Amino acid sequence: MSQSAQRSGTSPINDSADKSHTDDQALQADLAGPREECGVFGVWAPGEDVAKLSYFGLFALQHRGQEAAGIAVGDGRHVTVFKDLGLVSQVFDEQSLQSLRGHLAVGHTRYSTTGSTTWENAQPTFRTTATGSGLALGHNGNLVNTAELRDRVAALTGRPAVQHGRDAATTDSDLICELLASTAADVGVEEAAVRLLPTLRGAFSLAFCDEQTLYAARDPHGVRPLVLGRLERGWVVASETAALDIVGATFVREVEPGELLAIDRGGLRSTRFAPSEPKGCIFEYVYVARPDTTIAGRSVHSTRVAIGRRLAEEYPADADLVIPVPESGTPAAIGFAQASGIPYGHGLVKNAYVGRTFIQPSQTIRELGIRLKLNPLREVIRGKRLVVVDDSIVRGNTQRALVRMLREAGALEVHVRIASPPVRWPCFYGIDFATRSELVANGLDMDGIRRLLGCDSLGYVSLEGLIDATEQPSSRLCAACFDGKYPIPLPEDAQLGKHLLEELMAEDPRNITGPTNGANGKPGGIARVGAGSAASAATTFGSAGTMRQP
Ligand code: SF4
């Protein structure tokens, strides 16, 4: 959730130093854009280096989550998990990948849409069943019955769900893993999944495994994407088709909404655990997915170009140059230029990796604001009437700073065009926008937003135009952040929120937290369990050098 919620600080309104600080925080939060959710990857391929395949698969999914990464491998006898905070390239090296040997793997990249950014919340999340076998799970999406699941776990274990004798994990994904593991001991993982999955509410695209079998499942609405691919000697599942491409897998089909796949030596089995009622996230087309990904048979790049063309029809502009806000605004800017006949050019250069550092910028650097992320090409911009195409507006701080920067760089006019309708509602299915009160389109009309941004004109593509561009029937799409029509019923406010489990944990009288390392994660981590022997289970934390029994 946006850290601009830190506005709950104490700054009096006339305290200009504090105000500039909070503005600065809001801009920093905004610069990060809508936060993606997570990426999942799974591979079953005996004879292949499944850890390295997962590593490259996760690279292709890095845009979906940059806070943590992990890979679990199964070798027939053990499940081993390695995970940590950081980018895929920071978490893994040759040595750690060499230690992950097996014939199947599950990988995950995380942005926290539930729970804080801690080592415990990194995925794959891991459990040992009562029979001593391991279970590792990666989840993309957000559940909306987390509080109910937490009560179920508490009823099963007699403890708050988040206490497992180690530091607390506070994610809905952890609850899924716990509930699966608790039933799997009696009936096996596959049957446990068939029983559990229909009781989960919300968005989930899952990849999980035990020692022998890779599983994949998608919620009945298929809110988040999940695809199946074929290797010469195995199978791959991944959040996006781009992750199949990078490992040389050929696209087979999407995992169907309400479908569970199991892949092992017996081949691929498909079980329908719920009827399919597709409501795919339309924001995947706008911003989340890679442009080289295909969703429901439609290329994301082509969709974005079509949105730009529609935008030019709906909101034409008299201008000299169309420039994108890179990267996600680029295809729509191309479409706008094609349809309008206005030349297309690059007027902004992106510092592509600056938003992905864990190092906090110094105050001097932070004061540069948007220049941390985007730098204008002055010789291109000077003296021009510009159309600037961006993917979406959340709080508006980025676009306001951008318009000012373009004027300072010599633009004569700035016409802002947005390749999605106004974001007026929060997402509870796995995209971290902001609270409703922080959304600029929630409190202002169109002219109010234009004046706030300081641009000469403003145009958002219509929802109808966006849906047409996806070539999907509106009945198969979720567009709740634009129209407020949530396809999966939501519980009351008190049962929602990114930090719900942490809040419940703080309130629970049974919660006696033992000693923890207290930090945001430990360097490097392996969880390993030997099949058939719960006593062999151990958790080690790399260079922290500590070992505890879970
Ligand atoms: S509310 Fe918006 S971001 Fe969330 S799933 Fe629906 S379309 Fe996607």
Coordinates of N, CA, C and O and ligand atoms in Angstrom, one line a residue, residues 223-224 281-283 426-427 429 431 433 478-481 486, ligand 1:
V223 N -8.8 -14.2 -12.6 CA -8.5 -12.7 -12.5 C -7.1 -12.5 -13.0 O -6.8 -11.6 -13.8
R224 N -6.2 -13.3 -12.4 CA -4.7 -13.2 -12.8 C -4.4 -14.2 -13.9 O -5.0 -15.3 -13.9
C281 N -8.5 -9.6 -15.3 CA -8.1 -8.2 -15.0 C -7.8 -7.4 -16.2 O -6.8 -7.7 -16.9
I282 N -8.6 -6.3 -16.5 CA -8.3 -5.5 -17.7 C -7.0 -4.7 -17.5 O -6.4 -4.3 -18.5
F283 N -6.6 -4.4 -16.2 CA -5.5 -3.6 -16.0 C -4.2 -4.4 -16.4 O -3.1 -3.7 -16.6
P426 N -10.2 1.3 -5.5 CA -9.0 0.5 -5.2 C -9.2 -1.0 -5.8 O -10.4 -1.4 -6.1
C427 N -8.1 -1.7 -5.9 CA -8.2 -3.1 -6.3 C -8.0 -4.0 -5.1 O -7.1 -3.7 -4.3
Y429 N -7.9 -7.4 -5.6 CA -7.6 -8.7 -6.2 C -6.1 -8.7 -6.6 O -5.7 -9.5 -7.5
I431 N -3.7 -5.7 -7.2 CA -2.9 -4.6 -7.6 C -3.0 -3.5 -6.6 O -4.0 -3.2 -6.0
F433 N -2.9 0.0 -5.8 CA -3.0 1.3 -6.3 C -2.7 2.3 -5.2 O -1.7 3.0 -5.1
C478 N -12.8 -8.0 -15.5 CA -12.9 -7.2 -14.4 C -12.4 -5.8 -14.7 O -11.4 -5.7 -15.3
A479 N -13.3 -4.8 -14.4 CA -12.8 -3.4 -14.6 C -13.2 -2.6 -13.4 O -13.5 -1.4 -13.5
A480 N -13.2 -3.3 -12.2 CA -13.7 -2.6 -11.0 C -13.0 -1.4 -10.6 O -13.6 -0.5 -10.0
C481 N -11.7 -1.3 -10.9 CA -11.0 0.0 -10.5 C -11.5 1.2 -11.3 O -11.2 2.3 -10.9
Y486 N -17.3 -4.7 -8.5 CA -16.4 -5.8 -8.1 C -17.0 -7.2 -8.4 O -18.1 -7.5 -7.9
Ligands
SF4_1 S1 -10.0 -3.9 -9.9 FE1 -8.8 -3.2 -11.6 S2 -6.7 -3.9 -11.2 FE2 -8.0 -5.0 -9.8 S3 -8.5 -7.0 -10.9 FE3 -10.1 -5.6 -11.4 S4 -9.4 -4.6 -13.3 FE4 -7.6 -5.5 -12.4

